[in-house]
Amino acid sequence: MSSVVRCLEDGYSTVGSPGTGLGAALRLSDSFDVFSRQESGTAMVARLTRAGARQEPGRFELGVVSLPKPGEVACGDKWAIADLGSRTRILMVDGLGHGDGAEEASGMAVAEFTRAPEGALTEVLLRVHQALVPTRGAAVGIAELDPAMRALSFVGLGNIAGVAITDGASRNLVSHSGTAGYRMARAQTYQYPWPSGALLVLHSDGCASRWSLDSYPGLIARHPSLIAGVLYRDFNRGRDDVTVLAVRNLMETQS
Ligand SMILES: [Mn+2]
């Protein structure tokens, strides 16, 4: 869109249509955001909140795109979130391969994580590993967000990529080689600074890892759903399930 503002006006169209679609989406949404560049296209997020639905805690904001391999119905990538009071844990799991067997493995990981998300991250990972023994296995990453402490912890087994972005500097989170349910060597949790405004991006290997938000001026400050959507659009490999999750620390800087 050469002008997002004009495109949001009712009655404006470049193709002879009524030109009311985007304006209607904006009016009907509880939150709405657009990231558009003429050379690469447009990403949009429109959110509807169910009446009485639990509100986000306000300590962070999160967006996810998770889709099966083209042509598949089952998705072997899954993610889950567990609220532990001041801390929040996020699981991302990529069942080996794709299709039903991959979905079964990742579903069991989510079930185990959801059943018992507490304890040291390495213990949670070990329980997930044990739960997956009957399955074909999976790559697993577990992040713990502590927005008030401006801290982020991560333990990973296999190919779940994590990148912490602070003041334009990116840091890749350490993950161990192995496969949950099949082979797990000694796992270690690593801590990273996660100050106010910092972003964490987690993604499965259905998304290439050569991206940089530097190529998208302004995107880092936008809703995490837009960040996840743009990375999905431009870096999904097209031959695997793909999940991209972005989460930003919303805690105000300590006064
Ligand atoms: Mn994969």
CSV table of C-alpha atoms and ligand atoms in Angstrom, one decimal:
chain,number,residue,atom,x,y,z
A,1,MET,CA,0.0,0.0,0.0
A,2,SER,CA,1.5,3.3,-1.0
A,3,SER,CA,-0.6,5.0,1.6
A,4,VAL,CA,-1.9,3.0,4.6
A,5,VAL,CA,-3.9,6.0,5.8
A,6,ARG,CA,-5.8,6.4,2.5
A,7,CYS,CA,-6.4,2.6,2.2
A,8,LEU,CA,-8.1,2.7,5.6
A,9,GLU,CA,-10.5,5.4,4.4
A,10,ASP,CA,-13.9,4.1,3.3
A,11,GLY,CA,-14.5,4.5,-0.4
A,12,TYR,CA,-10.8,4.4,-1.4
A,13,SER,CA,-9.8,1.6,-3.7
A,14,THR,CA,-7.1,1.1,-6.3
A,15,VAL,CA,-9.0,-1.7,-8.1
A,16,GLY,CA,-12.5,-0.4,-8.4
A,17,SER,CA,-14.0,-2.3,-5.4
A,18,PRO,CA,-16.2,-0.5,-2.8
A,19,GLY,CA,-13.1,0.2,-0.7
A,20,THR,CA,-14.7,-0.4,2.6
A,21,GLY,CA,-13.0,-3.7,3.7
A,22,LEU,CA,-10.0,-2.3,5.7
A,23,GLY,CA,-12.1,0.4,7.3
A,24,ALA,CA,-14.6,-2.2,8.4
A,25,ALA,CA,-11.8,-4.5,9.8
A,26,LEU,CA,-10.5,-1.5,11.7
A,27,ARG,CA,-13.9,-0.7,13.2
A,28,LEU,CA,-14.7,-4.3,14.1
A,29,SER,CA,-11.4,-5.1,15.8
A,30,ASP,CA,-10.5,-4.6,19.4
A,31,SER,CA,-6.9,-4.0,18.2
A,32,PHE,CA,-5.7,-3.5,14.7
A,33,ASP,CA,-2.2,-2.8,13.2
A,34,VAL,CA,-0.7,-2.7,9.8
A,35,PHE,CA,2.9,-2.9,8.6
A,36,SER,CA,3.2,-2.1,4.9
A,37,ARG,CA,6.1,-1.4,2.6
A,38,GLN,CA,5.7,-1.0,-1.1
A,39,GLU,CA,8.6,-3.3,-2.0
A,40,SER,CA,7.6,-6.2,0.2
A,41,GLY,CA,3.9,-6.0,0.8
A,42,THR,CA,1.5,-5.7,3.8
A,43,ALA,CA,1.0,-7.6,7.0
A,44,MET,CA,-2.0,-6.9,9.2
A,45,VAL,CA,-3.3,-8.0,12.6
A,46,ALA,CA,-6.9,-7.7,13.7
A,47,ARG,CA,-7.9,-9.0,17.1
A,48,LEU,CA,-11.3,-9.7,18.5
A,49,THR,CA,-11.7,-10.3,22.3
A,50,ARG,CA,-14.5,-12.6,23.4
A,51,ALA,CA,-16.8,-11.0,25.9
A,52,GLY,CA,-15.6,-12.0,29.4
A,53,ALA,CA,-12.4,-13.5,28.0
A,54,ARG,CA,-9.3,-13.4,30.2
A,55,GLN,CA,-7.3,-10.3,29.4
A,56,GLU,CA,-3.6,-10.4,28.8
A,57,PRO,CA,-1.7,-9.7,32.0
A,58,GLY,CA,-0.2,-6.5,30.5
A,59,ARG,CA,3.4,-7.5,31.4
A,60,PHE,CA,4.1,-8.7,27.9
A,61,GLU,CA,2.4,-8.8,24.5
A,62,LEU,CA,2.6,-11.9,22.3
A,63,GLY,CA,1.9,-12.9,18.7
A,64,VAL,CA,2.1,-16.3,17.0
A,65,VAL,CA,1.8,-17.7,13.5
A,66,SER,CA,1.6,-21.6,13.5
A,67,LEU,CA,0.7,-23.5,10.4
A,68,PRO,CA,1.0,-27.0,9.0
A,69,LYS,CA,3.1,-27.9,6.0
A,70,PRO,CA,1.1,-26.9,2.8
A,71,GLY,CA,-1.3,-29.7,2.0
A,72,GLU,CA,-1.3,-31.1,5.5
A,73,VAL,CA,-4.1,-30.8,8.0
A,74,ALA,CA,-2.2,-32.1,11.1
A,75,CYS,CA,0.4,-29.7,12.5
A,76,GLY,CA,3.5,-31.1,14.1
A,77,ASP,CA,4.4,-27.8,15.5
A,78,LYS,CA,2.7,-26.7,18.7
A,79,TRP,CA,3.2,-24.1,21.4
A,80,ALA,CA,1.7,-23.5,24.9
A,81,ILE,CA,1.9,-21.0,27.6
A,82,ALA,CA,1.8,-21.4,31.4
A,83,ASP,CA,1.2,-18.6,33.9
A,84,LEU,CA,3.3,-19.0,37.0
A,85,GLY,CA,2.4,-15.8,38.7
A,86,SER,CA,5.1,-13.2,38.1
A,87,ARG,CA,6.7,-15.5,35.6
A,88,THR,CA,5.4,-17.0,32.4
A,89,ARG,CA,6.6,-20.1,30.6
A,90,ILE,CA,6.3,-20.7,26.9
A,91,LEU,CA,6.8,-24.1,25.3
A,92,MET,CA,7.5,-24.6,21.6
A,93,VAL,CA,7.7,-28.1,20.2
A,94,ASP,CA,8.3,-29.4,16.7
A,95,GLY,CA,7.4,-33.1,16.3
A,96,LEU,CA,9.9,-34.9,14.0
A,97,GLY,CA,8.8,-34.7,10.4
A,98,HIS,CA,5.2,-33.7,9.8
A,99,GLY,CA,1.7,-35.1,9.7
A,100,ASP,CA,-0.1,-37.2,12.2
A,101,GLY,CA,3.0,-38.8,13.9
A,102,ALA,CA,4.5,-35.3,14.4
A,103,GLU,CA,1.3,-34.0,15.8
A,104,GLU,CA,1.0,-36.8,18.2
A,105,ALA,CA,4.5,-36.2,19.6
A,106,SER,CA,4.0,-32.4,19.9
A,107,GLY,CA,0.5,-32.9,21.5
A,108,MET,CA,2.0,-35.2,24.2
A,109,ALA,CA,4.7,-32.5,24.9
A,110,VAL,CA,2.0,-29.9,25.3
A,111,ALA,CA,0.0,-32.2,27.6
A,112,GLU,CA,3.0,-32.9,29.8
A,113,PHE,CA,4.0,-29.2,29.9
A,114,THR,CA,0.5,-28.1,30.7
A,115,ARG,CA,0.0,-30.7,33.4
A,116,ALA,CA,3.2,-29.7,35.3
A,117,PRO,CA,4.8,-26.5,34.1
A,118,GLU,CA,6.5,-25.8,37.5
A,119,GLY,CA,10.0,-26.8,38.7
A,120,ALA,CA,13.4,-26.1,37.2
A,121,LEU,CA,13.3,-25.7,33.4
A,122,THR,CA,15.6,-28.6,33.0
A,123,GLU,CA,13.3,-30.8,35.1
A,124,VAL,CA,10.3,-29.7,32.9
A,125,LEU,CA,12.3,-30.6,29.8
A,126,LEU,CA,13.3,-33.9,31.3
A,127,ARG,CA,9.6,-34.8,32.0
A,128,VAL,CA,8.7,-33.8,28.4
A,129,HIS,CA,11.5,-36.0,27.1
A,130,GLN,CA,10.3,-38.9,29.2
A,131,ALA,CA,6.7,-38.4,28.0
A,132,LEU,CA,7.8,-38.5,24.4
A,133,VAL,CA,9.6,-41.8,24.6
A,134,PRO,CA,6.7,-43.7,23.0
A,135,THR,CA,6.5,-41.1,20.1
A,136,ARG,CA,8.8,-40.4,17.2
A,137,GLY,CA,10.3,-37.5,19.2
A,138,ALA,CA,10.5,-33.7,18.9
A,139,ALA,CA,12.6,-30.6,19.2
A,140,VAL,CA,11.6,-28.7,22.3
A,141,GLY,CA,12.3,-25.2,23.6
A,142,ILE,CA,11.1,-23.8,26.9
A,143,ALA,CA,11.4,-20.1,27.7
A,144,GLU,CA,10.7,-18.5,31.0
A,145,LEU,CA,9.8,-14.8,30.9
A,146,ASP,CA,10.2,-12.7,34.0
A,147,PRO,CA,9.2,-9.2,32.8
A,148,ALA,CA,9.6,-7.5,36.3
A,149,MET,CA,13.1,-8.9,36.7
A,150,ARG,CA,13.9,-8.1,33.1
A,151,ALA,CA,15.1,-11.6,32.7
A,152,LEU,CA,14.6,-14.5,30.3
A,153,SER,CA,15.7,-18.1,30.7
A,154,PHE,CA,15.8,-20.7,28.0
A,155,VAL,CA,16.4,-24.4,27.7
A,156,GLY,CA,16.3,-26.1,24.4
A,157,LEU,CA,16.7,-29.6,22.9
A,158,GLY,CA,17.0,-29.7,19.2
A,159,ASN,CA,16.1,-27.2,16.6
A,160,ILE,CA,13.9,-24.6,18.2
A,161,ALA,CA,15.6,-21.2,17.5
A,162,GLY,CA,15.4,-18.4,20.0
A,163,VAL,CA,16.6,-14.8,19.5
A,164,ALA,CA,16.6,-12.1,22.1
A,165,ILE,CA,16.6,-8.6,20.6
A,166,THR,CA,17.5,-5.7,22.9
A,167,ASP,CA,18.2,-2.2,21.6
A,168,GLY,CA,18.8,-3.5,18.1
A,169,ALA,CA,21.3,-6.1,19.2
A,170,SER,CA,20.4,-9.8,18.6
A,171,ARG,CA,21.5,-12.7,20.7
A,172,ASN,CA,20.9,-16.3,19.7
A,173,LEU,CA,19.7,-18.5,22.6
A,174,VAL,CA,21.7,-21.6,23.3
A,175,SER,CA,20.0,-24.9,22.5
A,176,HIS,CA,21.4,-28.4,23.0
A,177,SER,CA,21.6,-31.0,20.3
A,178,GLY,CA,19.3,-33.9,20.8
A,179,THR,CA,15.7,-35.1,20.3
A,180,ALA,CA,13.2,-35.1,23.1
A,181,GLY,CA,11.9,-38.7,23.5
A,182,TYR,CA,14.9,-40.2,21.9
A,183,ARG,CA,18.2,-38.6,23.0
A,184,MET,CA,18.8,-36.1,25.7
A,185,ALA,CA,22.2,-35.2,27.0
A,186,ARG,CA,22.8,-33.0,29.9
A,187,ALA,CA,20.7,-29.9,29.5
A,188,GLN,CA,21.4,-26.5,30.9
A,189,THR,CA,19.3,-23.4,31.3
A,190,TYR,CA,20.8,-20.1,30.2
A,191,GLN,CA,19.8,-16.7,31.3
A,192,TYR,CA,19.6,-13.6,29.2
A,193,PRO,CA,18.8,-9.9,29.9
A,194,TRP,CA,15.3,-9.0,28.8
A,195,PRO,CA,14.8,-5.4,29.6
A,196,SER,CA,11.7,-3.3,29.1
A,197,GLY,CA,10.8,-3.2,25.4
A,198,ALA,CA,13.0,-6.2,24.5
A,199,LEU,CA,11.7,-8.8,22.2
A,200,LEU,CA,12.0,-12.6,22.2
A,201,VAL,CA,11.4,-14.5,18.9
A,202,LEU,CA,11.1,-18.3,19.0
A,203,HIS,CA,10.6,-20.3,15.8
A,204,SER,CA,10.7,-23.9,14.5
A,205,ASP,CA,13.0,-24.9,11.7
A,206,GLY,CA,10.1,-24.4,9.2
A,207,CYS,CA,11.3,-20.8,9.3
A,208,ALA,CA,14.8,-20.1,8.0
A,209,SER,CA,17.1,-18.5,10.6
A,210,ARG,CA,18.9,-16.0,8.3
A,211,TRP,CA,16.4,-13.2,9.1
A,212,SER,CA,17.2,-9.8,10.6
A,213,LEU,CA,14.6,-7.2,11.7
A,214,ASP,CA,17.2,-4.6,10.5
A,215,SER,CA,15.7,-5.2,7.0
A,216,TYR,CA,12.3,-4.0,8.2
A,217,PRO,CA,12.7,-0.5,9.5
A,218,GLY,CA,10.1,0.2,12.2
A,219,LEU,CA,8.8,-3.4,12.5
A,220,ILE,CA,10.5,-4.1,15.8
A,221,ALA,CA,8.3,-1.5,17.6
A,222,ARG,CA,5.0,-3.0,16.1
A,223,HIS,CA,2.7,-5.6,17.5
A,224,PRO,CA,4.5,-9.0,17.9
A,225,SER,CA,1.8,-10.6,15.7
A,226,LEU,CA,3.0,-8.4,12.8
A,227,ILE,CA,6.6,-9.4,13.5
A,228,ALA,CA,5.7,-13.1,13.6
A,229,GLY,CA,3.6,-12.6,10.4
A,230,VAL,CA,6.3,-10.9,8.4
A,231,LEU,CA,8.9,-13.5,9.4
A,232,TYR,CA,6.5,-16.2,8.5
A,233,ARG,CA,5.7,-14.6,5.1
A,234,ASP,CA,9.3,-14.0,4.1
A,235,PHE,CA,11.2,-16.9,5.7
A,236,ASN,CA,8.9,-20.0,5.9
A,237,ARG,CA,10.6,-22.8,3.9
A,238,GLY,CA,7.3,-24.0,2.5
A,239,ARG,CA,8.1,-27.7,3.1
A,240,ASP,CA,7.6,-28.1,6.8
A,241,ASP,CA,5.2,-27.1,9.6
A,242,VAL,CA,6.2,-23.6,10.7
A,243,THR,CA,5.7,-21.7,13.9
A,244,VAL,CA,7.0,-18.2,14.7
A,245,LEU,CA,6.3,-16.6,18.1
A,246,ALA,CA,7.3,-13.1,19.2
A,247,VAL,CA,6.8,-11.6,22.7
A,248,ARG,CA,7.8,-8.2,24.0
A,249,ASN,CA,8.4,-7.1,27.6
A,250,LEU,CA,5.9,-4.4,28.4
A,251,MET,CA,7.1,-3.6,31.9
A,252,GLU,CA,7.8,0.1,32.3
A,253,THR,CA,11.4,1.0,33.0
A,254,GLN,CA,11.9,1.2,36.8
A,255,SER,CA,11.5,4.8,38.0
B,1,MN,MN,10.3,-28.8,11.6
